[in-house]
CSV table of C-alpha atoms in Angstrom, one decimal:
chain,number,residue,atom,x,y,z
A,4,MET,CA,125.2,-76.4,87.7
A,5,SER,CA,127.7,-76.4,90.6
A,6,GLU,CA,127.3,-73.8,93.0
A,7,ILE,CA,129.6,-71.2,94.8
A,8,PRO,CA,130.9,-72.9,98.3
A,9,GLU,CA,129.4,-71.7,101.8
A,10,ASN,CA,133.1,-71.3,102.8
A,11,ASP,CA,135.5,-70.3,99.3
A,12,ASN,CA,137.5,-68.3,99.9
A,13,LEU,CA,137.2,-64.9,97.0
A,14,PRO,CA,139.6,-62.7,96.4
A,15,VAL,CA,136.9,-59.9,97.2
A,16,GLN,CA,136.2,-57.5,99.8
A,17,GLU,CA,134.5,-57.6,102.0
A,18,THR,CA,131.5,-54.8,102.4
A,19,PRO,CA,130.6,-53.0,105.3
A,20,ALA,CA,127.1,-53.2,104.3
A,21,ALA,CA,125.3,-56.1,105.9
A,22,ALA,CA,125.4,-58.5,104.8
A,23,PRO,CA,121.7,-60.5,103.4
A,24,SER,CA,119.3,-62.9,105.2
A,25,ASN,CA,118.0,-64.2,101.9
A,26,PRO,CA,120.8,-67.2,101.5
A,27,GLN,CA,119.8,-67.2,97.3
A,28,ALA,CA,120.7,-63.0,98.3
A,29,GLN,CA,123.9,-63.7,99.4
A,30,GLN,CA,124.8,-66.2,97.2
A,31,ARG,CA,123.9,-63.4,94.4
A,32,GLN,CA,125.9,-60.7,96.8
A,33,ARG,CA,129.7,-63.7,96.1
A,34,ALA,CA,129.0,-63.7,92.9
A,35,SER,CA,129.0,-60.2,92.1
A,36,GLN,CA,131.8,-58.9,94.0
A,37,LEU,CA,133.5,-62.1,92.4
A,38,ALA,CA,133.1,-60.4,89.0
A,39,GLN,CA,134.1,-57.3,90.1
A,40,ALA,CA,137.3,-58.4,91.5
A,41,LEU,CA,137.2,-60.2,87.4
A,42,ARG,CA,136.7,-56.7,86.0
A,43,ALA,CA,139.5,-54.7,88.2
A,44,GLU,CA,141.1,-57.1,87.8
A,45,LEU,CA,141.1,-57.2,83.9
A,46,ARG,CA,142.0,-53.6,84.6
A,47,LYS,CA,145.6,-53.7,85.4
A,48,ALA,CA,146.2,-55.2,82.2
A,49,VAL,CA,143.8,-53.9,79.3
A,50,ILE,CA,143.9,-49.8,79.6
A,51,GLY,CA,141.6,-47.3,78.1
A,52,GLN,CA,139.2,-50.3,77.7
A,53,SER,CA,136.9,-50.9,80.4
A,54,ALA,CA,133.2,-50.3,78.1
A,55,VAL,CA,134.7,-53.9,75.9
A,56,ILE,CA,135.8,-55.5,79.8
A,57,ASP,CA,132.3,-54.5,80.9
A,58,ASP,CA,131.0,-56.8,77.6
A,59,VAL,CA,133.3,-59.0,77.9
A,60,LEU,CA,132.3,-60.6,81.6
A,61,THR,CA,129.2,-59.2,80.3
A,62,ALA,CA,128.8,-62.8,77.8
A,63,LEU,CA,131.2,-65.2,80.2
A,64,ILE,CA,128.3,-64.7,83.0
A,65,ALA,CA,125.2,-64.9,79.9
A,66,GLY,CA,126.9,-67.9,78.8
A,67,GLY,CA,127.7,-66.1,74.6
A,68,HIS,CA,130.5,-65.8,72.5
A,69,VAL,CA,132.5,-62.3,71.5
A,70,LEU,CA,133.0,-60.6,69.0
A,71,VAL,CA,135.5,-57.8,69.2
A,72,GLU,CA,136.6,-56.1,65.9
A,73,GLY,CA,139.2,-53.1,65.9
A,74,VAL,CA,142.1,-51.5,63.9
A,75,PRO,CA,145.1,-53.7,64.8
A,76,GLY,CA,147.2,-52.6,68.1
A,77,LEU,CA,144.0,-51.4,70.2
A,78,GLY,CA,144.6,-54.4,72.5
A,79,LYS,CA,142.5,-56.9,71.4
A,80,THR,CA,144.1,-60.2,72.0
A,81,LEU,CA,145.3,-58.6,75.3
A,82,LEU,CA,142.0,-58.9,75.7
A,83,VAL,CA,141.4,-62.1,75.8
A,84,ARG,CA,145.2,-63.6,77.3
A,85,ALA,CA,144.2,-61.4,80.1
A,86,LEU,CA,140.8,-63.5,80.6
A,87,ALA,CA,142.1,-66.7,80.5
A,88,ARG,CA,144.8,-65.3,82.5
A,89,CYS,CA,142.4,-64.8,84.8
A,90,PHE,CA,140.7,-68.1,83.9
A,91,GLY,CA,141.4,-71.7,86.1
A,92,GLY,CA,140.3,-73.9,82.8
A,93,GLU,CA,141.9,-74.9,80.1
A,94,PHE,CA,142.5,-72.4,77.3
A,95,ALA,CA,143.8,-71.8,73.2
A,96,ARG,CA,144.3,-70.3,70.8
A,97,ILE,CA,143.5,-71.1,67.0
A,98,GLN,CA,145.5,-68.0,64.9
A,99,PHE,CA,143.3,-67.2,61.9
A,100,THR,CA,144.9,-67.5,58.1
A,101,PRO,CA,144.5,-68.1,55.0
A,102,ASP,CA,146.2,-71.3,54.6
A,103,LEU,CA,144.4,-73.4,57.8
A,104,MET,CA,141.8,-76.1,57.4
A,105,PRO,CA,139.0,-76.9,59.1
A,106,SER,CA,140.5,-80.0,60.5
A,107,ASP,CA,143.0,-77.5,61.8
A,108,VAL,CA,140.1,-76.4,64.1
A,109,THR,CA,138.0,-79.5,64.9
A,110,GLY,CA,140.8,-82.2,64.7
A,111,HIS,CA,140.9,-85.0,62.1
A,112,ALA,CA,140.9,-88.9,62.5
A,113,VAL,CA,144.8,-90.2,62.4
A,114,TYR,CA,146.3,-93.7,61.0
A,115,ASP,CA,147.5,-95.0,63.6
A,116,MET,CA,150.2,-98.2,63.0
A,117,GLN,CA,150.8,-99.4,66.0
A,118,SER,CA,146.9,-100.6,66.1
A,119,GLU,CA,146.7,-100.2,62.6
A,120,GLN,CA,143.5,-98.4,63.9
A,121,PHE,CA,142.0,-95.4,62.6
A,122,LYS,CA,141.7,-91.9,66.2
A,123,LEU,CA,141.1,-89.5,66.3
A,124,ARG,CA,143.3,-86.5,66.8
A,125,LYS,CA,140.6,-84.0,69.0
A,126,GLY,CA,141.0,-79.5,67.6
A,127,PRO,CA,141.6,-77.2,69.8
A,128,VAL,CA,138.2,-76.4,69.5
A,129,PHE,CA,138.1,-79.0,72.8
A,130,THR,CA,138.3,-76.5,75.7
A,131,ASN,CA,136.8,-73.9,77.9
A,132,LEU,CA,138.1,-70.7,77.0
A,133,LEU,CA,138.8,-70.5,73.1
A,134,LEU,CA,140.9,-67.0,70.9
A,135,ALA,CA,139.8,-67.3,67.1
A,136,ASP,CA,142.5,-64.1,66.6
A,137,GLU,CA,141.9,-62.4,63.4
A,138,ILE,CA,138.6,-65.1,62.3
A,139,ASN,CA,138.2,-62.4,58.9
A,140,ARG,CA,141.4,-63.8,57.7
A,141,ALA,CA,140.4,-67.2,56.9
A,142,PRO,CA,137.8,-68.5,54.6
A,143,ALA,CA,134.2,-69.1,55.1
A,144,LYS,CA,134.8,-72.5,54.8
A,145,THR,CA,137.8,-72.4,57.3
A,146,GLN,CA,135.5,-70.6,59.8
A,147,ALA,CA,132.2,-73.0,59.4
A,148,ALA,CA,134.5,-74.6,61.0
A,149,LEU,CA,132.6,-72.7,64.0
A,150,LEU,CA,128.5,-72.9,63.3
A,151,GLU,CA,128.2,-76.7,65.5
A,152,VAL,CA,129.6,-75.9,68.1
A,153,MET,CA,129.1,-72.7,69.0
A,154,GLN,CA,125.1,-73.4,68.5
A,155,GLU,CA,125.4,-76.9,70.1
A,156,ARG,CA,128.6,-77.7,72.5
A,157,GLN,CA,129.6,-80.2,69.9
A,158,VAL,CA,131.8,-81.5,67.4
A,159,THR,CA,131.5,-84.1,64.9
A,160,LEU,CA,134.3,-85.9,63.8
A,161,GLU,CA,133.7,-88.9,60.9
A,162,GLY,CA,130.3,-89.4,62.5
A,163,ARG,CA,130.2,-88.8,66.3
A,164,ALA,CA,129.1,-85.9,68.2
A,165,LEU,CA,131.8,-85.3,70.6
A,166,PRO,CA,130.3,-82.8,72.9
A,167,VAL,CA,133.2,-79.8,73.9
A,168,GLN,CA,133.5,-78.8,78.2
A,169,LEU,CA,131.7,-76.5,79.5
A,170,PRO,CA,132.1,-73.2,80.2
A,171,PHE,CA,132.8,-73.0,77.1
A,172,MET,CA,133.3,-69.2,75.4
A,173,VAL,CA,134.3,-68.2,71.5
A,174,LEU,CA,136.5,-64.5,72.1
A,175,ALA,CA,137.2,-64.2,68.0
A,176,THR,CA,138.3,-60.7,67.2
A,177,MET,CA,138.6,-59.5,64.0
A,178,ASN,CA,139.9,-56.6,61.5
A,179,PRO,CA,137.6,-54.2,60.1
A,180,ILE,CA,136.6,-56.1,56.9
A,181,GLU,CA,138.4,-53.2,54.9
A,182,GLN,CA,141.4,-53.2,55.0
A,183,GLU,CA,143.5,-56.4,52.6
A,184,GLY,CA,143.2,-59.9,52.9
A,185,THR,CA,139.8,-60.5,55.0
A,186,TYR,CA,137.3,-62.7,54.6
A,187,PRO,CA,133.2,-61.6,55.4
A,188,LEU,CA,131.8,-63.6,58.2
A,189,PRO,CA,128.1,-65.7,56.5
A,190,GLU,CA,125.7,-64.1,58.7
A,191,ALA,CA,124.6,-67.9,59.8
A,192,GLU,CA,128.0,-67.3,61.4
A,193,LEU,CA,127.7,-63.5,62.8
A,194,ASP,CA,124.1,-64.5,64.0
A,195,ARG,CA,126.1,-67.6,66.7
A,196,PHE,CA,127.5,-64.7,68.4
A,197,MET,CA,126.5,-62.9,71.3
A,198,LEU,CA,128.2,-59.3,71.4
A,199,LYS,CA,129.6,-57.7,68.8
A,200,LEU,CA,131.8,-55.7,70.5
A,201,ARG,CA,134.1,-52.8,68.8
A,202,MET,CA,137.8,-51.7,69.8
A,203,ASP,CA,138.8,-47.8,69.7
A,204,TYR,CA,141.8,-45.7,70.4
A,205,PRO,CA,142.6,-45.2,74.0
A,206,GLN,CA,142.1,-40.8,75.6
A,207,GLN,CA,144.9,-39.3,76.0
A,208,ASP,CA,145.6,-39.7,79.5
A,209,GLU,CA,145.2,-42.9,79.3
A,210,GLU,CA,147.1,-43.7,76.4
A,211,LEU,CA,149.6,-42.3,78.6
A,212,ASN,CA,149.5,-44.6,80.8
A,213,MET,CA,148.9,-47.2,79.3
A,214,VAL,CA,152.6,-46.1,76.9
A,215,ARG,CA,154.9,-45.3,80.3
A,216,GLN,CA,153.4,-48.8,82.0
A,217,VAL,CA,154.4,-50.3,78.6
A,218,THR,CA,158.2,-48.7,78.4
A,219,ARG,CA,159.3,-49.7,82.1
A,220,SER,CA,158.4,-53.2,81.1
A,221,ALA,CA,161.3,-55.8,79.6
A,222,LYS,CA,159.0,-57.5,77.6
A,223,ALA,CA,159.6,-54.8,74.3
A,224,ASP,CA,155.5,-53.3,73.0
A,225,MET,CA,154.1,-56.1,75.5
A,226,LEU,CA,151.8,-55.5,78.4
A,227,GLU,CA,152.4,-57.9,81.3
A,228,VAL,CA,149.5,-60.9,81.7
A,229,SER,CA,151.5,-62.0,84.4
A,230,PRO,CA,150.8,-60.4,87.4
A,231,LEU,CA,147.4,-61.0,87.5
A,232,ARG,CA,145.4,-63.1,90.4
A,233,THR,CA,144.1,-66.9,88.7
A,234,LEU,CA,140.1,-65.6,90.4
A,235,LEU,CA,138.4,-68.6,89.2
A,236,GLN,CA,137.5,-72.0,88.0
A,237,ALA,CA,135.3,-73.3,85.8
A,238,LYS,CA,132.9,-74.8,88.3
A,239,ASP,CA,133.1,-70.8,89.0
A,240,VAL,CA,132.0,-69.6,85.6
A,241,LEU,CA,129.0,-72.2,85.7
A,242,ALA,CA,127.4,-70.7,88.9
A,243,LEU,CA,127.9,-67.5,88.5
A,244,GLN,CA,125.3,-68.2,84.8
A,245,LYS,CA,123.5,-70.3,86.7
A,246,ILE,CA,122.5,-67.5,89.2
A,247,ALA,CA,122.1,-64.5,86.6
A,248,SER,CA,119.9,-66.8,85.6
A,249,ASP,CA,117.6,-66.8,88.2
A,250,LEU,CA,118.0,-63.1,88.1
A,251,PRO,CA,114.8,-61.8,88.2
A,252,LEU,CA,112.9,-60.2,85.3
A,253,ASP,CA,109.9,-58.2,85.1
A,254,ASP,CA,107.8,-59.4,82.0
A,255,GLN,CA,107.9,-56.0,81.1
A,256,VAL,CA,111.0,-56.1,80.7
A,257,LEU,CA,111.0,-58.5,78.2
A,258,ASP,CA,108.3,-57.7,76.8
A,259,TYR,CA,110.8,-54.8,76.5
A,260,ALA,CA,113.8,-56.4,74.6
A,261,VAL,CA,111.1,-58.9,72.7
A,262,ARG,CA,110.2,-55.6,71.1
A,263,LEU,CA,113.8,-53.6,70.8
A,264,ALA,CA,114.0,-57.2,68.4
A,265,ARG,CA,111.4,-57.1,66.6
A,266,ALA,CA,111.9,-53.0,65.4
A,267,THR,CA,114.5,-53.8,63.5
A,268,ARG,CA,111.6,-55.3,61.2
A,269,SER,CA,110.3,-52.8,60.0
A,270,TRP,CA,112.6,-49.7,61.0
A,271,PRO,CA,113.8,-47.4,58.1
A,272,GLY,CA,116.4,-47.8,57.5
A,273,LEU,CA,117.6,-51.4,58.7
A,274,ALA,CA,117.7,-53.6,55.0
A,275,MET,CA,117.9,-56.5,57.4
A,276,GLY,CA,116.3,-57.0,60.7
A,277,ALA,CA,117.2,-59.0,63.9
A,278,GLY,CA,116.0,-62.2,64.4
A,279,PRO,CA,115.2,-64.7,67.0
A,280,ARG,CA,117.9,-65.0,69.0
A,281,ALA,CA,118.8,-60.7,69.5
A,282,SER,CA,116.0,-60.7,72.0
A,283,ILE,CA,117.5,-64.0,74.0
A,284,ALA,CA,120.8,-62.7,74.1
A,285,LEU,CA,119.2,-59.0,75.1
A,286,VAL,CA,117.5,-61.2,77.9
A,287,ARG,CA,120.5,-62.9,79.0
A,288,GLY,CA,122.6,-60.1,78.7
A,289,ALA,CA,120.6,-58.1,80.6
A,290,ARG,CA,120.6,-60.7,83.2
A,291,ALA,CA,125.0,-60.3,83.0
A,292,ARG,CA,124.7,-56.7,83.8
A,293,ALA,CA,122.4,-56.8,86.1
A,294,LEU,CA,124.5,-59.1,88.4
A,295,LEU,CA,128.1,-57.8,87.1
A,296,ARG,CA,126.9,-54.8,88.7
A,297,GLY,CA,125.3,-56.0,91.5
A,298,GLY,CA,121.7,-55.0,91.3
A,299,ASP,CA,118.9,-57.9,92.4
A,300,PHE,CA,117.1,-57.7,89.4
A,301,VAL,CA,116.7,-57.0,85.8
A,302,LEU,CA,116.2,-53.2,85.2
A,303,PRO,CA,115.2,-51.8,81.0
A,304,ASP,CA,118.9,-49.5,81.6
A,305,ASP,CA,120.0,-53.6,81.2
A,306,ILE,CA,118.3,-54.9,77.9
A,307,LYS,CA,119.3,-50.6,76.3
A,308,SER,CA,122.7,-50.7,78.0
A,309,CYS,CA,123.8,-54.3,75.5
A,310,ALA,CA,121.3,-54.0,72.9
A,311,LEU,CA,123.8,-51.8,70.4
A,312,ALA,CA,126.3,-55.0,70.8
A,313,VAL,CA,123.6,-57.2,70.6
A,314,LEU,CA,121.4,-55.8,67.2
A,315,ARG,CA,124.7,-54.2,64.9
A,316,HIS,CA,126.2,-57.6,63.4
A,317,ARG,CA,122.6,-58.7,64.1
A,318,VAL,CA,121.1,-56.0,61.2
A,319,ARG,CA,122.0,-54.8,57.9
A,320,LEU,CA,121.8,-51.5,56.7
A,321,ALA,CA,120.0,-49.3,54.0
A,322,PRO,CA,122.3,-48.8,50.6
A,323,GLU,CA,120.7,-45.5,51.0
A,324,LEU,CA,121.9,-44.9,54.4
A,325,ASP,CA,125.4,-46.0,54.2
A,326,ILE,CA,125.9,-44.0,50.1
A,327,GLU,CA,124.7,-40.8,53.0
A,328,GLY,CA,127.1,-42.3,55.3
A,329,LEU,CA,125.1,-43.2,58.3
A,330,SER,CA,126.6,-45.9,60.7
A,331,VAL,CA,125.0,-48.7,61.9
A,332,ASP,CA,125.4,-48.0,65.2
A,333,GLN,CA,123.8,-44.5,64.4
A,334,VAL,CA,120.3,-45.6,63.5
A,335,LEU,CA,121.1,-48.5,66.4
A,336,GLN,CA,120.8,-45.2,69.6
A,337,GLN,CA,117.8,-43.4,67.2
A,338,LEU,CA,115.5,-47.1,68.1
A,339,LEU,CA,116.5,-46.8,71.4
A,340,ASP,CA,115.4,-42.7,71.7
A,341,GLN,CA,112.4,-43.8,70.5
A,342,VAL,CA,111.6,-46.9,71.2
A,343,PRO,CA,109.7,-46.3,75.0
A,344,ALA,CA,110.6,-48.1,77.6
A,345,PRO,CA,109.0,-49.3,80.9
A,346,ARG,CA,108.8,-47.4,83.7
A,347,LEU,CA,109.6,-49.7,86.9
């Protein structure tokens, strides 16, 4: 893993407080400043979605994948484009449609007439940041093309396992499943997404600000991402991930994460609970949250703050609660309120 150099010029403001004397604490502070600068930059382009921005940065720092759900026009794709603009690594986009084939995602072998041999043509999945736009517009066969690369960071083509370059992150957008022309995502694929985020309508003052900005632009109804600065390269993301993974975590906080995930398996109102991947995602997400807020260690609140995004796509409501109109988030919120958190 690369480390953030001692003499690099990170685009962040120096804090007036004295820097910690511990080199590890200094590096942690610099990493936190870089993450916060990235957050501020994204908020310039994506208005009214502060919580979603924090969740996407949490997944980026934790090395996970993100699924963003929301009705059309809320800025799901804009958020990913803005992140790609601030990131100096490679970015690719796949527009999922009903006729998209798995080979359009992963790549395929083509016959070269000159050499009279088959050559592998890598698909768009060989990148650092992959936008899978409207992923639930394609049938399960095409969605499954992402299963291997999301879990193992490699693609098998013509019997050869080809690794993708790190960091690798899939950001998928989807429209609500009730909309016409959409296919449900298989549980195996849902489980590979570290977080599932819900993008909702902005508040009135935020929407006013957004409309004011967009109508001043010459680009019709688009918010601009071109003015955003490139703040980090691939090696910087790997360094952030390494620093976050080394953040101290008390055994009581680890136990709390596991208890939350296990509670979903026997909780009244849930027909299906979360597996061990949820426990792992809670801990990884909490470490990323702690780094994002500038903390020196992980708190139970860091676990709780990302719990809904980690769990909502890994559990299933019992039919009777579904009929009553209760949502998964409401049931999970009851669980979070009743499972005791440790006091550190």
